[in-house]
Structures are given as C-alpha cells and as structure tokens.
PDB file of C-alpha atoms and ligand atoms in Angstrom:
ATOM      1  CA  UNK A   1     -22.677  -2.314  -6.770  1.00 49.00           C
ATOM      2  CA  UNK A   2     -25.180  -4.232  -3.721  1.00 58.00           C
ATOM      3  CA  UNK A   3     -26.091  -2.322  -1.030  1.00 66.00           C
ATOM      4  CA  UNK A   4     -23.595  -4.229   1.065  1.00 72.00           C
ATOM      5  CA  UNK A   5     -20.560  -4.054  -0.905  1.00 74.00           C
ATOM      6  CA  UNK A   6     -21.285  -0.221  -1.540  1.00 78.00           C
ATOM      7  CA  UNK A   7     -21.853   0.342   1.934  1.00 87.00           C
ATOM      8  CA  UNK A   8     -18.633  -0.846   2.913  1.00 94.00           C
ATOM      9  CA  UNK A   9     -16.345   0.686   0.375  1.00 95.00           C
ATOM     10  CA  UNK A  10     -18.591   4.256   0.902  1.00 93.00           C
ATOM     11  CA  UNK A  11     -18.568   4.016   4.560  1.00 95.00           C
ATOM     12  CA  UNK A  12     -14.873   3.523   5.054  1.00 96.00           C
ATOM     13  CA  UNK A  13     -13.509   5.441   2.248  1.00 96.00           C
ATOM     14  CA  UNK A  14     -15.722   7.513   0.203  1.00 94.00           C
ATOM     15  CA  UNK A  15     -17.380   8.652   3.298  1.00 95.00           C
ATOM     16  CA  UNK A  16     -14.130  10.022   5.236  1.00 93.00           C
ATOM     17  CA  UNK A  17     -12.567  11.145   1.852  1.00 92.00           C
ATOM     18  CA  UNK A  18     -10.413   8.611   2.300  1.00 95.00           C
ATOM     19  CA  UNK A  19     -10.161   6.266  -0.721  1.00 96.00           C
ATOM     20  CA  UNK A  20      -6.695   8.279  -2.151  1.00 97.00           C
ATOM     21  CA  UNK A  21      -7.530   8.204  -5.727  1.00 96.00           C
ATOM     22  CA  UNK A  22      -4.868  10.855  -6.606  1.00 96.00           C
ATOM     23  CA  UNK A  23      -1.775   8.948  -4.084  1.00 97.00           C
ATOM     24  CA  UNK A  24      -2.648   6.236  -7.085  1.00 98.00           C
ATOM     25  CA  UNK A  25      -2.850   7.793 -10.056  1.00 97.00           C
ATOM     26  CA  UNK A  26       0.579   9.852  -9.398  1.00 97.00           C
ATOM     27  CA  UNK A  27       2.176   6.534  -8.683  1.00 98.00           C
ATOM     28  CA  UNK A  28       1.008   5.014 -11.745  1.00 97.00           C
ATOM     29  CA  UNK A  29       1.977   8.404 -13.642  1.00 97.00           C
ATOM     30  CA  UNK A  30       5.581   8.286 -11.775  1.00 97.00           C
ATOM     31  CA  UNK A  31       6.662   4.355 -11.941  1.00 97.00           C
ATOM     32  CA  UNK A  32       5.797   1.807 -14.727  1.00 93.00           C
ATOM     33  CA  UNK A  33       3.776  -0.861 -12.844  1.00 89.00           C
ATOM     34  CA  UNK A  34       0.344  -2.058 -13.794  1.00 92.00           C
ATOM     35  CA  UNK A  35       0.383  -5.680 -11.109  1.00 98.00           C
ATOM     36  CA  UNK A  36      -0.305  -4.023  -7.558  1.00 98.00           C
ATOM     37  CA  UNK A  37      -0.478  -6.553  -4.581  1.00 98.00           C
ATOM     38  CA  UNK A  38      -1.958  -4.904  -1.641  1.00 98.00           C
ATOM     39  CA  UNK A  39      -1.842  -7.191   1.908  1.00 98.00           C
ATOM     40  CA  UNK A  40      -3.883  -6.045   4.188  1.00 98.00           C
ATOM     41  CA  UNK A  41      -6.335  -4.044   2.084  1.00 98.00           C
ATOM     42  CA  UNK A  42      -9.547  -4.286   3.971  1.00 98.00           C
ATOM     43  CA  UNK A  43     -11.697  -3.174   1.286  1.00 97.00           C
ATOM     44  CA  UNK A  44      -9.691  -0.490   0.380  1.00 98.00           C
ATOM     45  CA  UNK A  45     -10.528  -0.927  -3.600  1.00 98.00           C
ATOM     46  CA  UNK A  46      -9.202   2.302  -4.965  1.00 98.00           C
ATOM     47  CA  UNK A  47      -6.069   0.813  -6.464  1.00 98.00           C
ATOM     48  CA  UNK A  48      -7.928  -1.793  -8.846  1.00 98.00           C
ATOM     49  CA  UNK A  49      -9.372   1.705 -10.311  1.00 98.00           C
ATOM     50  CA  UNK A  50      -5.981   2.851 -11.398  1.00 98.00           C
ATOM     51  CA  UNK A  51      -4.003  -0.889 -11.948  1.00 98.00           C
ATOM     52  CA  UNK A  52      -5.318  -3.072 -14.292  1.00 97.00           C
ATOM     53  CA  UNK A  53      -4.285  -6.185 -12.077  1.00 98.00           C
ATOM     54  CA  UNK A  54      -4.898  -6.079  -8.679  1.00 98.00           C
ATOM     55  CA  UNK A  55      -4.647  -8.611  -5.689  1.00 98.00           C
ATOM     56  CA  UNK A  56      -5.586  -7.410  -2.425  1.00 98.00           C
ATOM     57  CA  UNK A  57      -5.016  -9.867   0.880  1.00 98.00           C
ATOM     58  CA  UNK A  58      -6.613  -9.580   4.524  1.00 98.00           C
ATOM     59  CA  UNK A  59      -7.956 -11.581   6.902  1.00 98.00           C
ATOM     60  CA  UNK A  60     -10.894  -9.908   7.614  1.00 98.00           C
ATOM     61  CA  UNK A  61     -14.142 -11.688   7.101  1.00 97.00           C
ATOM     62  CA  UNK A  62     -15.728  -8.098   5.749  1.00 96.00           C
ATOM     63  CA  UNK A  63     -13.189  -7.600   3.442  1.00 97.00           C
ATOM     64  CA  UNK A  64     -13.175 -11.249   1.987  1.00 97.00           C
ATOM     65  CA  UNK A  65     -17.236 -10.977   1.592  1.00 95.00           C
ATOM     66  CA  UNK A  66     -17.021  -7.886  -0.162  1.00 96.00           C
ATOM     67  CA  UNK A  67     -14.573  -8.653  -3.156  1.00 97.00           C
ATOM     68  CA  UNK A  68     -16.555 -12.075  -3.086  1.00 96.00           C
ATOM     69  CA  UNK A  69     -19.314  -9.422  -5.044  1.00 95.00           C
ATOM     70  CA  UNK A  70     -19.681  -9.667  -8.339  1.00 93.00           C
ATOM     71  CA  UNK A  71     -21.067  -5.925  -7.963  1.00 92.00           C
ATOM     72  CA  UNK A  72     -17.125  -4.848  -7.130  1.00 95.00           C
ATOM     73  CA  UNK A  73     -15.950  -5.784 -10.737  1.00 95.00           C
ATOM     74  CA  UNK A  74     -19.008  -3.560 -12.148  1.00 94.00           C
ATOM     75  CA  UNK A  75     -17.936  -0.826  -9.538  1.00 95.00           C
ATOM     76  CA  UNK A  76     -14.351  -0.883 -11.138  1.00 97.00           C
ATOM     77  CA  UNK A  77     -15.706  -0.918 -14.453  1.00 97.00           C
ATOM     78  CA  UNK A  78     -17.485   2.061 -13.865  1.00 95.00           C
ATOM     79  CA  UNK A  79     -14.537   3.938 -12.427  1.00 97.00           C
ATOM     80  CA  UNK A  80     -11.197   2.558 -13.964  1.00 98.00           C
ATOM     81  CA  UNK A  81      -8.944   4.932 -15.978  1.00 97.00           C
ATOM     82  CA  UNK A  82      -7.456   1.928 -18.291  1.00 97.00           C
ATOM     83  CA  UNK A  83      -9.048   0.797 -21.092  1.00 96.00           C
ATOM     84  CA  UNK A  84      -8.853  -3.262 -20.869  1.00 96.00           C
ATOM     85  CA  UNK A  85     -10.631  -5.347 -18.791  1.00 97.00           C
ATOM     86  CA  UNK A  86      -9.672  -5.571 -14.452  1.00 98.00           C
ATOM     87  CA  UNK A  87      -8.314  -8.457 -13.114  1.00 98.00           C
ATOM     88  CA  UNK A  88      -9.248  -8.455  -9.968  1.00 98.00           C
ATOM     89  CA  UNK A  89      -7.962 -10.865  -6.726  1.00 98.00           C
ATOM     90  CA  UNK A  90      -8.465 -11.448  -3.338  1.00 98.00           C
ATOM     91  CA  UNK A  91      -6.614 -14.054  -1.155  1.00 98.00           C
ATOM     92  CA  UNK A  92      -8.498 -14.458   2.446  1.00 98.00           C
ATOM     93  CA  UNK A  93      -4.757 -14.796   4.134  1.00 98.00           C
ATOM     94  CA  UNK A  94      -2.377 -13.997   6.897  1.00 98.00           C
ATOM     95  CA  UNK A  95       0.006 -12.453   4.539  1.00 98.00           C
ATOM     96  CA  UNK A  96       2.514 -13.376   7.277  1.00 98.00           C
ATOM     97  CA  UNK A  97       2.223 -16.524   5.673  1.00 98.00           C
ATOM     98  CA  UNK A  98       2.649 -17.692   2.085  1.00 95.00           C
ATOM     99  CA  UNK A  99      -0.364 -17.037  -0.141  1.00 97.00           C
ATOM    100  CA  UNK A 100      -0.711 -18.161  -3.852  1.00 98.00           C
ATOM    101  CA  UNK A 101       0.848 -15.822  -5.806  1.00 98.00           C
ATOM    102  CA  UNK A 102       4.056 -15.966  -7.814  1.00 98.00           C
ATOM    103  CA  UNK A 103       7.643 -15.030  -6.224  1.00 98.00           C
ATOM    104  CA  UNK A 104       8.262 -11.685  -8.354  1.00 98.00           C
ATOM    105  CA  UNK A 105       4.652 -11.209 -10.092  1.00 98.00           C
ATOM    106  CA  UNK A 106       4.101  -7.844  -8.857  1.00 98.00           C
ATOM    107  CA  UNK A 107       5.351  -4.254  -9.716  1.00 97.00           C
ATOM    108  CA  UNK A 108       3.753  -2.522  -6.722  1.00 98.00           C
ATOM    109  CA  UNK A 109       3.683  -3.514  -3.364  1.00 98.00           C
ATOM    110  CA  UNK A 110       1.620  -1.174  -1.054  1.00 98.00           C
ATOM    111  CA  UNK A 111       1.798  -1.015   2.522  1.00 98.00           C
ATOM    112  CA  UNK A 112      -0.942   0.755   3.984  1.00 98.00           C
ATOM    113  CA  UNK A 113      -1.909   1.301   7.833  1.00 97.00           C
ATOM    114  CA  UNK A 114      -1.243  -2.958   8.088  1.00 98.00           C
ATOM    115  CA  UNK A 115       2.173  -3.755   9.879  1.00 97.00           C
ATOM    116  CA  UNK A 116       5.416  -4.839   8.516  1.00 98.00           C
ATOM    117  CA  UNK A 117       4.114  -5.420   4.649  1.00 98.00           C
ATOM    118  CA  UNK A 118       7.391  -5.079   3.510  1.00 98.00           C
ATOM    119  CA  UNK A 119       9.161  -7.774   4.978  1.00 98.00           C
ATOM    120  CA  UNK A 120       6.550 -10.672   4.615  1.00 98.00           C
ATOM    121  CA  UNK A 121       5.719  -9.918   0.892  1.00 98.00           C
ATOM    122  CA  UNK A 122       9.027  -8.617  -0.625  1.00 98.00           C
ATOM    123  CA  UNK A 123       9.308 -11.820  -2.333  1.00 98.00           C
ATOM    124  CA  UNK A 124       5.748 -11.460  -4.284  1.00 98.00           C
ATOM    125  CA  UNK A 125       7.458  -7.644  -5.829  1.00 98.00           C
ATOM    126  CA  UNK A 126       9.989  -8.007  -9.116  1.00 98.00           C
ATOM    127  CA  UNK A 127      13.400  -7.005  -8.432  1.00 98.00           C
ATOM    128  CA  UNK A 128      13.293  -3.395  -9.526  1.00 98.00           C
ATOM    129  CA  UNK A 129       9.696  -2.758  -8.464  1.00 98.00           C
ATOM    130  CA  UNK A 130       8.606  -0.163  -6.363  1.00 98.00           C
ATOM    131  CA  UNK A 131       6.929  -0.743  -2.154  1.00 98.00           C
ATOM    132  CA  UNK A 132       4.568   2.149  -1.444  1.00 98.00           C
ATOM    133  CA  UNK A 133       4.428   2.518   2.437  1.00 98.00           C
ATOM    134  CA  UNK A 134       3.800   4.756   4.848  1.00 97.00           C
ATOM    135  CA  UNK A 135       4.881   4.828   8.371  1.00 95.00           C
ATOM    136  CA  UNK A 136       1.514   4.437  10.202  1.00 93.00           C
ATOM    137  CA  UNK A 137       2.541   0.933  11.310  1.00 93.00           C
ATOM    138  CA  UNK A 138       6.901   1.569  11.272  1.00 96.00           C
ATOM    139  CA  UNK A 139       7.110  -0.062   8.116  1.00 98.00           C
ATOM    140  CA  UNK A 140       8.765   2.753   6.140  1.00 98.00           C
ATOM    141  CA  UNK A 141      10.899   3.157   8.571  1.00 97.00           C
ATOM    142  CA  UNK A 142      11.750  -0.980   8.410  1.00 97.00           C
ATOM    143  CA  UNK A 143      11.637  -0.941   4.693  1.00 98.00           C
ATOM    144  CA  UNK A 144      14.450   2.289   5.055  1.00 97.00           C
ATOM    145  CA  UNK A 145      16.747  -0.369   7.289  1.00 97.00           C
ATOM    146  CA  UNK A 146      16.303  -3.213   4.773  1.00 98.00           C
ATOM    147  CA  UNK A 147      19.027  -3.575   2.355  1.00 98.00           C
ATOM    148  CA  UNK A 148      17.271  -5.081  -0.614  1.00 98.00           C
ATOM    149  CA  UNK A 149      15.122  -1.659  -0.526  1.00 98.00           C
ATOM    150  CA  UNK A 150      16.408   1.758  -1.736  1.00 98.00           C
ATOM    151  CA  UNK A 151      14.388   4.991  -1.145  1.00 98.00           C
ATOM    152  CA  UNK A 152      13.027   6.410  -4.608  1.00 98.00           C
ATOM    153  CA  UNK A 153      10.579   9.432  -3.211  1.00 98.00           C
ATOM    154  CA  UNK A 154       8.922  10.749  -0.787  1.00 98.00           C
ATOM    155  CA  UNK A 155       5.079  11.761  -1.234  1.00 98.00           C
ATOM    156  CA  UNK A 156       3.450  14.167   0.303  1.00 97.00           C
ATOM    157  CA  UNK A 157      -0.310  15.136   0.479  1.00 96.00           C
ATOM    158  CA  UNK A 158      -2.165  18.810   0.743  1.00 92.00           C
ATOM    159  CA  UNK A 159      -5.529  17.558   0.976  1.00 86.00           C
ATOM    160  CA  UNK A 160      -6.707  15.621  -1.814  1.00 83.00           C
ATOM    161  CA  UNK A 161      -3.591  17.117  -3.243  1.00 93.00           C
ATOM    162  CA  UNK A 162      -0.613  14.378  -3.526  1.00 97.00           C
ATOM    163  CA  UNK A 163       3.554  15.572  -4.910  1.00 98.00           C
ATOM    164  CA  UNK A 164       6.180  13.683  -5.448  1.00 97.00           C
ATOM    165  CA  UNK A 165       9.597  14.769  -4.356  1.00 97.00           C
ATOM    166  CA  UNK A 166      13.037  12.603  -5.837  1.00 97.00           C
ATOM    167  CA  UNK A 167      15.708  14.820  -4.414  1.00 97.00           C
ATOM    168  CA  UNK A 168      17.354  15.457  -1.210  1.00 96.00           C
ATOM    169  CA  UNK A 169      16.047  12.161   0.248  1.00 97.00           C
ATOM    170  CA  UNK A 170      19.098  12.067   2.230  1.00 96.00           C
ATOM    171  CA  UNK A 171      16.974  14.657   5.088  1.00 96.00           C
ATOM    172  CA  UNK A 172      14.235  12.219   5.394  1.00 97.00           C
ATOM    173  CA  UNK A 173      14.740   9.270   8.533  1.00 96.00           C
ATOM    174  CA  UNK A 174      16.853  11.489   9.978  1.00 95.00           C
ATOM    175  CA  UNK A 175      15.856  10.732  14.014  1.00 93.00           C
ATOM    176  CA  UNK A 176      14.185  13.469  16.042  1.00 91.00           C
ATOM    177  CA  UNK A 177      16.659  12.431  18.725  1.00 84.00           C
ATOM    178  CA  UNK A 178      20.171  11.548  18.274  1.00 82.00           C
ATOM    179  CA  UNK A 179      19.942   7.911  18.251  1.00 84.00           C
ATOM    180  CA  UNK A 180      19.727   4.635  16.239  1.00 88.00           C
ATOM    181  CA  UNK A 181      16.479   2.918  14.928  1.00 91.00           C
ATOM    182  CA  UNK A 182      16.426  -0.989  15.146  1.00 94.00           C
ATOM    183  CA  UNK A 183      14.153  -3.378  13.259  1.00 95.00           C
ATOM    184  CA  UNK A 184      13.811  -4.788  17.125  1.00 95.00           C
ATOM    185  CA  UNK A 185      12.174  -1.369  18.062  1.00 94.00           C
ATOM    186  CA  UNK A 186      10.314  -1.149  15.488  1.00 95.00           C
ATOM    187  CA  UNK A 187       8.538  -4.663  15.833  1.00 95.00           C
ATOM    188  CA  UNK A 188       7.665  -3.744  19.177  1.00 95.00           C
ATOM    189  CA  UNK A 189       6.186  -0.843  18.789  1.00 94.00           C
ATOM    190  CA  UNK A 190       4.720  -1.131  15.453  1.00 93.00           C
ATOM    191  CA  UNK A 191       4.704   2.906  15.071  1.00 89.00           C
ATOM    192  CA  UNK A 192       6.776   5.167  13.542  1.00 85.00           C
ATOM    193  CA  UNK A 193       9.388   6.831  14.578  1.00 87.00           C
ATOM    194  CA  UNK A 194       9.625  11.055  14.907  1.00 89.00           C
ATOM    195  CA  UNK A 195      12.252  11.949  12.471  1.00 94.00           C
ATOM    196  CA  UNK A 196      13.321  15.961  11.861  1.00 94.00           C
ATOM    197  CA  UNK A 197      11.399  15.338   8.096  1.00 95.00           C
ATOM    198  CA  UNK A 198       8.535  13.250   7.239  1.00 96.00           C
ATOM    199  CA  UNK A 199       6.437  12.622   4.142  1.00 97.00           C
ATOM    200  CA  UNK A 200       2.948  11.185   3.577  1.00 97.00           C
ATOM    201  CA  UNK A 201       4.367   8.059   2.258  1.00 98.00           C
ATOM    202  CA  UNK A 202       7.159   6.500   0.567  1.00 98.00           C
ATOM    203  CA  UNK A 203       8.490   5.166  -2.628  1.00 98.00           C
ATOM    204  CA  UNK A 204      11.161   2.543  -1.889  1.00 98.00           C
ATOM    205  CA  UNK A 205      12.796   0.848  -4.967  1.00 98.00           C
ATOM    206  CA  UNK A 206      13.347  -3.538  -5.060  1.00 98.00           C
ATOM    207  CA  UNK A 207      16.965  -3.910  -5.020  1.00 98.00           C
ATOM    208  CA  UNK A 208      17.605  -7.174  -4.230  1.00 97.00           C
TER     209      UNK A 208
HETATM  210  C1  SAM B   1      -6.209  -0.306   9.461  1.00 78.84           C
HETATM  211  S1  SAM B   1      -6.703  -1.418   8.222  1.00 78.84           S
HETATM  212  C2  SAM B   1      -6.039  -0.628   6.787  1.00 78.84           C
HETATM  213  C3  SAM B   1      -6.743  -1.029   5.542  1.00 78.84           C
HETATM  214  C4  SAM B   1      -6.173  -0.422   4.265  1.00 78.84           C
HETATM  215  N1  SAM B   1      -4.800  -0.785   4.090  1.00 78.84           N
HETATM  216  C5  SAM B   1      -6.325   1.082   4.216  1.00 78.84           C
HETATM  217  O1  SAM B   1      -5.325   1.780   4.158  1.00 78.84           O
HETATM  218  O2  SAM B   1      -7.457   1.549   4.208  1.00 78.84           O
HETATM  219  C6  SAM B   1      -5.592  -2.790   8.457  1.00 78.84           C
HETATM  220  C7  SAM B   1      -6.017  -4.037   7.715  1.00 78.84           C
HETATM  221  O3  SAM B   1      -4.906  -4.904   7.650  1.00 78.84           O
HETATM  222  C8  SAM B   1      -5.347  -6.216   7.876  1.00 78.84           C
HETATM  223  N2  SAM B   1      -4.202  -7.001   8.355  1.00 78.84           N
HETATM  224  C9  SAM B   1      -3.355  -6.697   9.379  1.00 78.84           C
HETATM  225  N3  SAM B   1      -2.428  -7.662   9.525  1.00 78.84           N
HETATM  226  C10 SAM B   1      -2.713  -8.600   8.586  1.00 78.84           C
HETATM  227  C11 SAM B   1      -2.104  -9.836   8.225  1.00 78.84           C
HETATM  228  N4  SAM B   1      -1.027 -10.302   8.893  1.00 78.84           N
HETATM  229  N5  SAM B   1      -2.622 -10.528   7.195  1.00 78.84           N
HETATM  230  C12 SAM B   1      -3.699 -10.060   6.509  1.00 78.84           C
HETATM  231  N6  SAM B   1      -4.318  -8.895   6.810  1.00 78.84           N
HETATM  232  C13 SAM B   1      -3.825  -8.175   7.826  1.00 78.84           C
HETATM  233  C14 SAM B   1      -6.478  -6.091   8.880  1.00 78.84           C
HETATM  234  O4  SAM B   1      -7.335  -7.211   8.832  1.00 78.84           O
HETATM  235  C15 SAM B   1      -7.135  -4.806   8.395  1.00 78.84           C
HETATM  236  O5  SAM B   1      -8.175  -5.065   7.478  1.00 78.84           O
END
C-alpha cells in the first residue's frame, strides 16, 4: 500500500484499534451476505477484507483519494479471508442522494457513526437483507421505528471481543424514561437515545 493510502487507513483505524475486524467476520459467519454497501465509510476499509464485493460511499475528498489507490486492492489482497478476487467500489456521493448502484444489489447495509443510513439507502439492500447500525448517530433507533425493518440481534463488544445475541430482543429500545421516541426527535438530534438496554450495534432484518 503508498505511504498515503496506508497512512490513512493506519492512522484512523489500525492506530486506535479501531478497524473492527471481528464485528465483520461474525456478521459474515451469522447472515449469508457477501455484497456490503457502506455510505459514509470514510476510509474505513475493513469490510472489503471480509466481503468479497464491497462499495463504500462518502463525500469526503480523503476518503475518495484513498480508494482512488491502486495500493488499496493489494492491501485487501493481502488481508482478505475469501478466496476469489475483491471487487472493490467507491462512489464520491451524498448518499442522501441517488448514487449508481442497483435498487436491491446489496445484502448488507452498514451504518456506521454517519447519520440516518438507513433511510436514504434502504432501497440499494435486497428485501430480506440485513442493516448493521449502531446508534452513534440515532439511526438504530430510526431503523427500530421503520416498518420495513425488523430487529434480528443485538451485538455486543468486550474489547476486540464481538457476541451475538438473537433472543429476548424485546428488552432492547426500551426508553430510559417513560416516553415515546419520534423519527422527528431523532432527526434533530442525530444521537441516540438512553434506553434501560443497549448493545454495540444492531442487526435489523429488510422486510419490506
Ligand atoms: C465519523 S465518520 C465515520 C466513518 C466510518 N463509518 C467509521 O465508522 O469509521 C462519518 C463519515 O460519514 C460521511 N458522511 C456523513 N454524511 C454523509 C452523506 N450524507 N453522504 C456521504 N458521506 C457522508 C462523512 O464524510 C464521514 O467520512
């Protein structure tokens, strides 16, 4: 990998332990998907290690320079876990807008630490394919108000360390508080809400 492109992935992620190898690998192990679309990645490459096809979105001039390298598809090549060949993407895009991709091309949508993921790129995940978010931004807690989505799991991380937990979902978005969360809220304060139980991150299941 250049010295740039290396600097930037290391820096942000290898650096701070933050690149969440093992949050990828368990979802791959857990749900069949091997098309991720990730809007606003930065240059958070980790997934294109784990998912043979991978199409990452941001606006950010950094980000669109650095999978513009030809040294990130040697990078993956050196640390993928699948066999065939990456297929690796990068739109320079307000995903807030439509970008080139297919309505229902992708089996993962994740929504990291970049807004309201789930409602402007639903239509880019197949009907039956699973959103991983977390609630950073509030958009768990919008994807857990949305109708076409159905919580799956909850993650939850012990350093490095990620689980997976499928049953009694029913205590998570429970409100700290007794009262109601609206999408209205959440769009104007783009954070999470305190609820009584709260995971790492989410698994939420395409319905409709
Ligand atoms: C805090 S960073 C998180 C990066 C990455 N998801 C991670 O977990 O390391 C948020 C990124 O989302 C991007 N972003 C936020 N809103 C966006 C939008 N509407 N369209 C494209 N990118 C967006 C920003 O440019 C930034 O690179």
């Amino acid at each position: 990998m250049s010295q740039d492109a290396l600097a930037l992935y290391s820096k942000h992620y290898v650096a701070h332990s933050f690149e969440r190898l093992e949050l990828f690998k368990l979802m791959a192990a857990s749900f069949a998907s091997r098309r991720a679309l990730y809007p606003g990645s930065f240059a958070h490459l980790t997934p294109a290690f784990v998912y043979p096809h991978t199409c990452f979105v941001d606006t950010d001039k950094r980000a669109a320079r650095f999978f513009a390298d030809p040294a990130v598809r040697d990078y993956v090549n050196e640390r993928k876990v699948y066999s065939q060949e990456p297929c690796i993407r990068f739109h320079r895009a307000d995903y807030v807008q439509e970008f080139p991709e297919a309505e229902e091309s992708y089996d993962l949508l994740i929504s990291q630490y970049a807004g309201f993921v789930s409602q402007h790129c639903k239509q880019y995940l197949k009907v039956g394919g699973v959103l991983l978010a977390n609630n950073s931004h509030g958009d768990a807690s919008m994807a857990w108000l949305d109708q076409d989505f159905a919580l799956v799991a909850a993650i939850n991380r012990r350093a490095e360390r990620f689980s997976l937990v499928e049953t009694n979902l029913a205590f998570y978005f429970v409100p700290k508080r007794d009262r109601t969360v609206t999408r209205e809220e959440l769009e104007r304060t783009q954070r999470g809400v305190a609820y009584t139980r709260s995971a790492y991150a989410y698994v939420f299941r395409r319905e409709s």
